[in-house]
Coordinates of N, CA, C and O in Angstrom, one line a residue:
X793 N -152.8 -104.1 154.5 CA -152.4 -102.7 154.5 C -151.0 -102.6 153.7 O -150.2 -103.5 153.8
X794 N -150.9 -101.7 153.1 CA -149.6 -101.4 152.4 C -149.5 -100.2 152.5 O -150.4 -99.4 152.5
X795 N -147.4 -99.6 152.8 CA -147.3 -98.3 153.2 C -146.3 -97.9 152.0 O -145.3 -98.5 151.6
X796 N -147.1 -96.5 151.6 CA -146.2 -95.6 150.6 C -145.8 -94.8 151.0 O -145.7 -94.9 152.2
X797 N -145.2 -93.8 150.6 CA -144.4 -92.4 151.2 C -144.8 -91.6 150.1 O -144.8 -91.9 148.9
X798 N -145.2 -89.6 151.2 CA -145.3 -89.1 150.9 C -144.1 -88.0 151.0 O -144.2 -87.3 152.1
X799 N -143.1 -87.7 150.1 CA -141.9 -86.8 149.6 C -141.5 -87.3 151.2 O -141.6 -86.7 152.2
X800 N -141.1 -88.9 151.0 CA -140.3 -89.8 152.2 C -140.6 -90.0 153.3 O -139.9 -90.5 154.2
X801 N -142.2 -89.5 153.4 CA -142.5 -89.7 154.5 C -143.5 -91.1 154.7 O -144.3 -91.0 153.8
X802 N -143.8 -92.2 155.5 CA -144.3 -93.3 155.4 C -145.8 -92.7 155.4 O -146.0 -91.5 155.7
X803 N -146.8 -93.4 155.0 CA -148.2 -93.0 154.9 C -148.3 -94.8 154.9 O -147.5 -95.6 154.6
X804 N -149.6 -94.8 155.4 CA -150.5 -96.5 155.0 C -151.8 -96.3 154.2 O -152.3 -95.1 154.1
X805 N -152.2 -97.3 153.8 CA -153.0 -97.5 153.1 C -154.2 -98.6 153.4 O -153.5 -99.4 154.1
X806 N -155.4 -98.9 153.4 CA -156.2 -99.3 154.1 C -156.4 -100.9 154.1 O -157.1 -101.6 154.8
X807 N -155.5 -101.3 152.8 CA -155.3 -102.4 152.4 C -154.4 -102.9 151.0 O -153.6 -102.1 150.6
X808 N -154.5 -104.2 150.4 CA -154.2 -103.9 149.3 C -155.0 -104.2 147.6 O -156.0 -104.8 147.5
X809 N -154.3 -103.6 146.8 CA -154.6 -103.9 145.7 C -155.5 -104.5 145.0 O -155.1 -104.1 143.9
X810 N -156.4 -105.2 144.7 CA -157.2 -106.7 143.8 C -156.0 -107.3 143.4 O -155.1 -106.5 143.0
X811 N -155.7 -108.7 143.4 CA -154.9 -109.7 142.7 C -155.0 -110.0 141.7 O -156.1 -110.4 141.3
X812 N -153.9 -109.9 140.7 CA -154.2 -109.8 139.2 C -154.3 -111.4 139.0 O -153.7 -112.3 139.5
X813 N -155.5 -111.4 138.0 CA -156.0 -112.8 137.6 C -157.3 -112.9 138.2 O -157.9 -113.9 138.0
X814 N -157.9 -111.7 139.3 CA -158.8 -112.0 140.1 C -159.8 -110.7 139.4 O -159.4 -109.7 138.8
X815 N -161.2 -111.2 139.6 CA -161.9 -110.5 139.6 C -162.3 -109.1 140.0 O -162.3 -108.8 141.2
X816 N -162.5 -108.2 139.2 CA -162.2 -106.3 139.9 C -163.4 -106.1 140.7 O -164.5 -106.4 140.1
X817 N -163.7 -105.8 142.1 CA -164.8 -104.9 142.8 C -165.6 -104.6 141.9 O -165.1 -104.0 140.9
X818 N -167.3 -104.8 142.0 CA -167.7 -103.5 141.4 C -167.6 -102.3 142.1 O -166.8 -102.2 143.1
X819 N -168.3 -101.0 141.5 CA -168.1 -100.1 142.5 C -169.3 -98.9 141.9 O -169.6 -99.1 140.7
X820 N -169.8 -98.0 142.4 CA -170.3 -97.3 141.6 C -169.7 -95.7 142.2 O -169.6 -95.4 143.3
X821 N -169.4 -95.0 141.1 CA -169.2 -93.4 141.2 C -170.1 -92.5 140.8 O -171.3 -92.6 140.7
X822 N -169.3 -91.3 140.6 CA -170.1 -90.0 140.5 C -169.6 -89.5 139.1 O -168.3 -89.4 139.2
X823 N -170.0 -89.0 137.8 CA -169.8 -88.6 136.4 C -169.4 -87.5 137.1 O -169.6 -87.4 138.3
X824 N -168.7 -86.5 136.1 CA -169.0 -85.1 136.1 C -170.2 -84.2 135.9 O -170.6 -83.0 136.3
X825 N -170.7 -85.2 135.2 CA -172.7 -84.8 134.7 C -173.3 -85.2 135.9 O -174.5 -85.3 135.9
X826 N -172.7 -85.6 137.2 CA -173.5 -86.0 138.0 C -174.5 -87.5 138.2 O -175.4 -87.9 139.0
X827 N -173.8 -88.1 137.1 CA -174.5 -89.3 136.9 C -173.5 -90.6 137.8 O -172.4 -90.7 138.3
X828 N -174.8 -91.7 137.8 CA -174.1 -92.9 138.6 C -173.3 -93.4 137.7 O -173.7 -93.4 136.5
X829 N -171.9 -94.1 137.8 CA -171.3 -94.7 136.5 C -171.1 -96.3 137.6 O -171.0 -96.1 138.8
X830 N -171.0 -97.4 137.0 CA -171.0 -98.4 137.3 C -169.5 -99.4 136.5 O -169.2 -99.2 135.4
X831 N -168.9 -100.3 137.1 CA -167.5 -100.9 136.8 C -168.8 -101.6 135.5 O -168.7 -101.3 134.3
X832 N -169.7 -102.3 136.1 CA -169.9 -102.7 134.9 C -170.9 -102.1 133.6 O -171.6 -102.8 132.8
X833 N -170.9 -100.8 133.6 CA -170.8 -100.1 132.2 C -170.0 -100.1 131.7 O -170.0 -99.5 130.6
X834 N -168.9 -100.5 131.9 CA -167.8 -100.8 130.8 C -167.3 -102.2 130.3 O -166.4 -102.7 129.6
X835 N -168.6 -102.6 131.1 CA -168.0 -104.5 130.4 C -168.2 -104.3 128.5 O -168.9 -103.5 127.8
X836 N -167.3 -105.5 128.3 CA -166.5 -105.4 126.9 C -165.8 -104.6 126.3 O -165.4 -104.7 125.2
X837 N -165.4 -103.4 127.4 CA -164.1 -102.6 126.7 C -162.6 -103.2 128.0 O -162.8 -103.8 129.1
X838 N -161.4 -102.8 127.3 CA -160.3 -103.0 128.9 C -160.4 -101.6 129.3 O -160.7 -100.7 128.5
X839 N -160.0 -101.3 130.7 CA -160.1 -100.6 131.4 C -158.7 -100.2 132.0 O -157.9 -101.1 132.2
X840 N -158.4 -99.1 132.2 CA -157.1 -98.9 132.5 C -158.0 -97.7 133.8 O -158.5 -96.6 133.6
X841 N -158.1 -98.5 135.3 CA -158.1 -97.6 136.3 C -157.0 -96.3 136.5 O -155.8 -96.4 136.2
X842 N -157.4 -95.5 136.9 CA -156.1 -94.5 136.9 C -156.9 -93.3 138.0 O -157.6 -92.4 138.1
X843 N -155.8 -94.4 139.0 CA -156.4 -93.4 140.7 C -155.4 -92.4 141.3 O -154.1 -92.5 141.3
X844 N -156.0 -91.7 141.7 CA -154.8 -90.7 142.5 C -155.7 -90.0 143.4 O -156.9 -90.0 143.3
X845 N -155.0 -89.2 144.4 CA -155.6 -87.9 145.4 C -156.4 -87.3 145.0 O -157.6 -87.3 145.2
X846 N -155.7 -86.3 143.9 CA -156.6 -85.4 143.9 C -155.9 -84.3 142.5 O -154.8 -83.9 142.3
X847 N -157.1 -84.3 141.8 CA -156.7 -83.6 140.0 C -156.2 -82.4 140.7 O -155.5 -81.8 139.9
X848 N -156.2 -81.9 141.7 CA -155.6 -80.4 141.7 C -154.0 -80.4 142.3 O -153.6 -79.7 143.3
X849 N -153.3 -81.2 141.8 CA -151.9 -81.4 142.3 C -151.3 -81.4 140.6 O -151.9 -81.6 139.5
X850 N -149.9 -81.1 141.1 CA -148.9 -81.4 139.6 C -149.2 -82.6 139.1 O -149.6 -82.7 137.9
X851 N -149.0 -83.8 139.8 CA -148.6 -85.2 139.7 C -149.9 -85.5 139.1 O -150.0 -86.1 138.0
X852 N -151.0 -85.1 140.0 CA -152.6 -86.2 139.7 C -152.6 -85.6 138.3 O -152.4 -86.4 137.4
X853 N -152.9 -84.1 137.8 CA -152.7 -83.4 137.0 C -152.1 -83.9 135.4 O -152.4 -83.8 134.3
X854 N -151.3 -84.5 135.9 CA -150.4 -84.8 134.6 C -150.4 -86.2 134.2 O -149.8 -86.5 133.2
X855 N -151.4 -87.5 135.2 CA -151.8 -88.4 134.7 C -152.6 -88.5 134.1 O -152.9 -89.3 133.3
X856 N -153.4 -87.5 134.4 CA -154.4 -87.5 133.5 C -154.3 -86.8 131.9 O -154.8 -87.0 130.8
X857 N -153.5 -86.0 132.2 CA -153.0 -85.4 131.0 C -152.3 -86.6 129.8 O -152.5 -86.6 128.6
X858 N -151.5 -87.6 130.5 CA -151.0 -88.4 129.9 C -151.7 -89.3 129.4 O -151.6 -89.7 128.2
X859 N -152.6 -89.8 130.2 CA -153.7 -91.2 130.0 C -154.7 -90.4 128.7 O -155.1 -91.0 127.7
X860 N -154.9 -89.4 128.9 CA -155.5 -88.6 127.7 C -155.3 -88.8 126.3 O -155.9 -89.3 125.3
X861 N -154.1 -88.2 126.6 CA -153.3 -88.5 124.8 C -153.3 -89.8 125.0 O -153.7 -90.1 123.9
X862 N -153.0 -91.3 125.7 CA -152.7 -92.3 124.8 C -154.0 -92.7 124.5 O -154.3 -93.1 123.4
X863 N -155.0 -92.5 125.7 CA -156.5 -93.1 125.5 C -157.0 -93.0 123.8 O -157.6 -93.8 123.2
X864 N -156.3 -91.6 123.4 CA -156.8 -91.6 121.9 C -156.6 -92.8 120.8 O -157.4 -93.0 119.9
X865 N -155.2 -93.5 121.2 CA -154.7 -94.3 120.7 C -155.3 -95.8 120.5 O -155.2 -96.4 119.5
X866 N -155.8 -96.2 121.6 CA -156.2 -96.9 122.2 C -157.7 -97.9 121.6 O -158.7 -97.3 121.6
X867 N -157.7 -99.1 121.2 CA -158.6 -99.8 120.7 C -159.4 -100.4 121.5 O -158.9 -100.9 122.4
X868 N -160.9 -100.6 121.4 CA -161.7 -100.7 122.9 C -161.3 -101.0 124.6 O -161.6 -101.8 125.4
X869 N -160.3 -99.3 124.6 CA -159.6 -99.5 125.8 C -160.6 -98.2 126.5 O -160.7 -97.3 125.7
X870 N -161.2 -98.0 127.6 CA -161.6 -96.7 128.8 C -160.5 -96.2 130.0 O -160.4 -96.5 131.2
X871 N -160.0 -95.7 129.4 CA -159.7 -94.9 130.8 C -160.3 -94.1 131.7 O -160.8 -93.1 131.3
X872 N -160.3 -94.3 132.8 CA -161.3 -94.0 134.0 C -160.5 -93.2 134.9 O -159.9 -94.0 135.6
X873 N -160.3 -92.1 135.2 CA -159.4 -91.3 136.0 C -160.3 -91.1 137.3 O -161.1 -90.3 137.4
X874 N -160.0 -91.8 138.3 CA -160.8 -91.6 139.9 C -160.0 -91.0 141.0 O -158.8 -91.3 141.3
X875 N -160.9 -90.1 141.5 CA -160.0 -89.5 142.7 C -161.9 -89.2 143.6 O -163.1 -89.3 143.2
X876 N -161.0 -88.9 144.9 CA -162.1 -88.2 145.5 C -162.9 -86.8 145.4 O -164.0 -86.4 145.9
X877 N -161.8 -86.2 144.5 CA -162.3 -84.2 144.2 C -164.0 -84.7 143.8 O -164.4 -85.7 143.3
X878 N -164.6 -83.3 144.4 CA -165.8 -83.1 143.7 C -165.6 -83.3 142.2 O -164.6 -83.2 141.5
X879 N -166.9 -83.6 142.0 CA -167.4 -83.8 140.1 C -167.5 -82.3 139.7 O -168.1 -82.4 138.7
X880 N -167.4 -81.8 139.8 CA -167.5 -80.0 139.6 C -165.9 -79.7 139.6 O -165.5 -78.8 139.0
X881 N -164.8 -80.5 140.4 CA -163.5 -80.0 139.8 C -163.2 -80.9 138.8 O -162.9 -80.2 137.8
X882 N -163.2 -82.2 138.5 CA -162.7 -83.0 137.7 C -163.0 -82.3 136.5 O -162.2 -82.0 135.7
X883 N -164.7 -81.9 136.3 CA -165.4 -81.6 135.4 C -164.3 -79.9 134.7 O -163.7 -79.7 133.7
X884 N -164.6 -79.1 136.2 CA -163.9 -77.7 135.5 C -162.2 -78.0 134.9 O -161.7 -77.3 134.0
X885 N -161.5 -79.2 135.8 CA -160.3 -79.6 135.4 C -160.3 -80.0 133.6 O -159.6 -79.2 132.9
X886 N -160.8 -80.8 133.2 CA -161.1 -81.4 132.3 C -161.4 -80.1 131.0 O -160.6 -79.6 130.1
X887 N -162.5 -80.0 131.3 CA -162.6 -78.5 130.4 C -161.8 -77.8 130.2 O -161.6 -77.6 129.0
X888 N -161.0 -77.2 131.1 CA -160.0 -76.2 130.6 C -158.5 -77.0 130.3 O -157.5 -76.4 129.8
X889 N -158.4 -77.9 130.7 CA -157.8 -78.7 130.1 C -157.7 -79.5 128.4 O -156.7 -80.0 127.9
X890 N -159.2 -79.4 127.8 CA -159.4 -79.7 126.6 C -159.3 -81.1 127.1 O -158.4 -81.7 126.4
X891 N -159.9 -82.1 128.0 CA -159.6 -83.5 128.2 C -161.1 -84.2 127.8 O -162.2 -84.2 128.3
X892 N -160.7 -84.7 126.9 CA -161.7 -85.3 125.9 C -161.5 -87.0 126.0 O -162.3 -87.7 125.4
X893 N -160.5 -87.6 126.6 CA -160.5 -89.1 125.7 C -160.4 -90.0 127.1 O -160.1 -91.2 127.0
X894 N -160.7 -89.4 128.3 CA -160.7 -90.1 129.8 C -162.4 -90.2 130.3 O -163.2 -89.5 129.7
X895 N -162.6 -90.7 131.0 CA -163.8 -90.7 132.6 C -163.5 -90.1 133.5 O -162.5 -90.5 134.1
X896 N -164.2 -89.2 134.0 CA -163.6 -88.9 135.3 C -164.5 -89.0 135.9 O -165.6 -88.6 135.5
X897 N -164.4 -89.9 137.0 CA -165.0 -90.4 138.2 C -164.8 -89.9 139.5 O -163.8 -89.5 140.0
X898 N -165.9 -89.9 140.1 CA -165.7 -89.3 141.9 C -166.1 -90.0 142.8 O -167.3 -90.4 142.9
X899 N -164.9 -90.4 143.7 CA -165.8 -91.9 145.2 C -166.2 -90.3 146.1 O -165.8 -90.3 147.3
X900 N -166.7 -89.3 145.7 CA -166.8 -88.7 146.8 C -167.8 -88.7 148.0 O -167.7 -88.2 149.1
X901 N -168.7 -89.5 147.6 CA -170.0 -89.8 148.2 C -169.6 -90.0 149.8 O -169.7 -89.3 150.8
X902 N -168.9 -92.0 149.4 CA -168.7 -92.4 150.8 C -167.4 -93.1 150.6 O -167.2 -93.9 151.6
X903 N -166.4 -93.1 149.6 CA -165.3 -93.6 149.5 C -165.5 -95.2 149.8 O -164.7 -95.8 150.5
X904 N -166.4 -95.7 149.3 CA -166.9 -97.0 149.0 C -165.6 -97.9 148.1 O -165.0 -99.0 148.4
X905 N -165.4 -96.8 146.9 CA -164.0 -97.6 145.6 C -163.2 -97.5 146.4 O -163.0 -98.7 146.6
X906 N -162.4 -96.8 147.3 CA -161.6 -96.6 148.1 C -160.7 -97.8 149.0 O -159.6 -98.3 149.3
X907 N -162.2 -97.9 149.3 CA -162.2 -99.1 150.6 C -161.9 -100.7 150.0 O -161.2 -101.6 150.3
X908 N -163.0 -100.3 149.0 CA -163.2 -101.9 148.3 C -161.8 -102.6 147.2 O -161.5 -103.7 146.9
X909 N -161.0 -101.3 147.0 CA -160.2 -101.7 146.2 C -158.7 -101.5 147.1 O -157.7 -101.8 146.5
X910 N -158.5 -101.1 148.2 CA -157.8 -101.2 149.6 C -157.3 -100.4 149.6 O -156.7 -100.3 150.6
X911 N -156.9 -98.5 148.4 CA -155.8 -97.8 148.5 C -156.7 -96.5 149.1 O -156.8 -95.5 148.5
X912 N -157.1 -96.6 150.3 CA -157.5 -95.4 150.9 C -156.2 -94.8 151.9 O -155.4 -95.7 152.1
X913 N -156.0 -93.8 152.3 CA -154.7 -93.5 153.0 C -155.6 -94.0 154.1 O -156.7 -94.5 153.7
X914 N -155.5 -94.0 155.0 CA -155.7 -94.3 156.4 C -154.7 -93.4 157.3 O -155.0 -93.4 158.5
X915 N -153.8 -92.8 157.1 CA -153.6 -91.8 158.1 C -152.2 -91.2 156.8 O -151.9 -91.4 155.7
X916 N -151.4 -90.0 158.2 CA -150.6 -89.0 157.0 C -151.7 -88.0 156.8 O -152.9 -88.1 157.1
X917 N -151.0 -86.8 155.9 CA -151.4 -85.2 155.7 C -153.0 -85.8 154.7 O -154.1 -85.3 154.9
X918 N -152.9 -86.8 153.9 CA -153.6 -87.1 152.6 C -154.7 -88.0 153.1 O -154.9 -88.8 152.1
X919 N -155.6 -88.5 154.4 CA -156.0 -89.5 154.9 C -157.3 -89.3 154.3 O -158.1 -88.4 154.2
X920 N -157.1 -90.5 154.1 CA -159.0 -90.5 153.4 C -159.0 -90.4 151.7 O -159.6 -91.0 150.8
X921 N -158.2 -89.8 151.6 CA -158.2 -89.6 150.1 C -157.2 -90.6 149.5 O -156.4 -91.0 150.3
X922 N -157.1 -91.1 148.2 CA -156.7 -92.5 147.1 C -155.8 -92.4 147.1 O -155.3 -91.2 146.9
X923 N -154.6 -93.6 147.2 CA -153.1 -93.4 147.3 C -153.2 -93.9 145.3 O -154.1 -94.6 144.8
X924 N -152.0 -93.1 144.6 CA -151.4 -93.1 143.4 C -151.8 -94.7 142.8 O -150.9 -95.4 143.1
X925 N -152.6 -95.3 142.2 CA -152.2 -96.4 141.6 C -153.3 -96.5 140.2 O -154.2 -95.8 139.8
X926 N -152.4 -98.0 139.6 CA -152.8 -98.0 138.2 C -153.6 -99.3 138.4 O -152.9 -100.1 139.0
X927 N -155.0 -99.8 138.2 CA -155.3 -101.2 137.8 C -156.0 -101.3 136.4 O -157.1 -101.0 136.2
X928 N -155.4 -101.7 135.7 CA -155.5 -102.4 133.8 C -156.8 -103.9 134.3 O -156.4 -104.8 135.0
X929 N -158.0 -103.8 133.8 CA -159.1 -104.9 133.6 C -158.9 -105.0 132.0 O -158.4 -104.2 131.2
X930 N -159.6 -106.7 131.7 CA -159.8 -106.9 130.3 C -161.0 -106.7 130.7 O -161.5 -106.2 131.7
X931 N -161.6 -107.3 129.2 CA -163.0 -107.1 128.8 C -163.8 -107.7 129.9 O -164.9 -107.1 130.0
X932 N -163.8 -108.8 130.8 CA -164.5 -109.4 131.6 C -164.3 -108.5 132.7 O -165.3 -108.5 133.4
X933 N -163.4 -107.6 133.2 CA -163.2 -107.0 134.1 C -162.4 -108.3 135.2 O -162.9 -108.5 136.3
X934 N -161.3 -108.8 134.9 CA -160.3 -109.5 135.6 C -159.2 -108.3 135.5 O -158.9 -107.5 134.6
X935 N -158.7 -108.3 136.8 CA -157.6 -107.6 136.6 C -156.4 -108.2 136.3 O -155.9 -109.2 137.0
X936 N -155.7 -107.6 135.0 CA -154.2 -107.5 134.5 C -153.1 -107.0 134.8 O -152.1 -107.6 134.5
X937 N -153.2 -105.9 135.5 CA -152.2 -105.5 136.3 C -152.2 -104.5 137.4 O -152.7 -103.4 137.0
X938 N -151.9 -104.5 138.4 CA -151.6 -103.2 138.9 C -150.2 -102.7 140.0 O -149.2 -103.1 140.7
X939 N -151.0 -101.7 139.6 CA -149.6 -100.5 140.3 C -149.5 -99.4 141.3 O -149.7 -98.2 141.0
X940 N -149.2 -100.1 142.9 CA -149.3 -98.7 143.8 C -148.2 -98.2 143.9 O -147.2 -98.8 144.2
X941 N -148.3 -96.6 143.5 CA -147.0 -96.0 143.2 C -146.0 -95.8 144.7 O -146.6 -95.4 145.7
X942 N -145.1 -96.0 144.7 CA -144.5 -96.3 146.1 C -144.6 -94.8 146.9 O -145.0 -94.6 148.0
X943 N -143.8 -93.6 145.8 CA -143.7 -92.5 146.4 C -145.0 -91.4 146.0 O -145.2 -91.2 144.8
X944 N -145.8 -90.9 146.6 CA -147.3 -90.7 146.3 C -146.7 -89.5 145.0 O -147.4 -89.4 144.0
X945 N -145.3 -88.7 145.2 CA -145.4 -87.5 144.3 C -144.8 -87.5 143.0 O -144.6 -86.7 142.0
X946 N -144.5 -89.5 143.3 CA -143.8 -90.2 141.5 C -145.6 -90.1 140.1 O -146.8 -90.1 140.2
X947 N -144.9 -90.0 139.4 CA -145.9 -90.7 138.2 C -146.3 -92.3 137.9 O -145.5 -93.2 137.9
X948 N -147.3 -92.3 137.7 CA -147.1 -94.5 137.5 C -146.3 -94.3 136.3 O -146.0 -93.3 135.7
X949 N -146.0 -95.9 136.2 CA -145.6 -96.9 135.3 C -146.2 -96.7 133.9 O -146.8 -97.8 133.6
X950 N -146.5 -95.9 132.9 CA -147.6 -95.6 132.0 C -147.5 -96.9 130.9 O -148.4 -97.3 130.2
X951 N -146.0 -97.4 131.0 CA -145.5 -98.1 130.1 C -146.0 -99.6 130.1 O -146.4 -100.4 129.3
X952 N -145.8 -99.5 131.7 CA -146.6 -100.6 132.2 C -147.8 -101.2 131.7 O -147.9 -102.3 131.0
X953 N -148.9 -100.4 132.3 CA -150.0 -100.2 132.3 C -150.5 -100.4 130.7 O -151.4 -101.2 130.3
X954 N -149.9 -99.8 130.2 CA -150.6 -99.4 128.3 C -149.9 -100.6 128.0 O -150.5 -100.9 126.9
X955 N -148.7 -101.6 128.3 CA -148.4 -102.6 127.5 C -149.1 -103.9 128.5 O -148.8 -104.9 128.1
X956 N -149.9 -103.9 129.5 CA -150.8 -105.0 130.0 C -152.4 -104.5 129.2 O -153.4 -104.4 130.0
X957 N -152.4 -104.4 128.1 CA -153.4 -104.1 128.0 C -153.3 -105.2 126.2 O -154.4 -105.2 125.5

């Protein structure tokens, strides 16, 4: 278990992170097209996880916004933006956003990624839903780095993240 804070308030988390150098969970989600997407439909690209609450906040909002523009940059790299929101907001988010160069993924089913990758809240205003973090996979899907953001309403490490890659 690992505890973040929300605007200073303590929150837990259901566990922790994957160990970098260790192998990533699989997991399977939900497209915005409603399709199954799988960790390993992305074998042989790196993967820059990029989890949060929920796209309808400033903070989740604006990583995705950011992971956007670098994704463009980016040489067989995916970025995967997961939250729990229905596939119908990610989807309407994305759209009117002009967000073209991410995944958006949904554990909404049974919060399976959640669990398996340890950052579900487990109690606090946000319980159930994905505490802030970054995990960077290479091409085999080992993870390179990751990052649970301590205060849920900070931004990640972007610097981080895009230079473990």
């Amino acid at each position: 278990m690992a505890t973040v804070t929300l605007k200073g308030n303590k929150i837990n988390t259901s566990g922790k992170l994957p160990e970098v150098g260790t192998k990533a969970p699989e997991f399977t989600l939900t497209g915005t097209d409603l399709s199954s997407k799988s960790l390993s439909d992305f074998s042989g690209s790196k993967v820059v996880l990029n989890i949060f609450p929920s796209v309808d906040t400033g903070t989740c909002a604006q990583s995705v916004r950011t992971f956007n523009k670098e994704a463009s940059n980016l040489e067989n790299t995916k970025v995967v933006c997961i939250s729990r929101d229905l596939p119908f907001a990610q989807g309407r988010f994305c759209g009117a956003e002009g967000i073209e160069n991410v995944v958006s993924l949904s554990d909404y089913k049974d919060g399976s990624f959640g669990k398996a990758y340890g950052l579900d809240f487990v109690d606090g205003p946000l319980e159930a839903l994905h505490s802030r973090c970054i995990v960077v996979l290479d091409e085999n899907g080992v993870v390179k780095h990751t990052e649970q953001v301590n205060e849920t309403v900070d931004e990640p490490n972007y610097k981080a993240a895009l230079e473990a890659l």
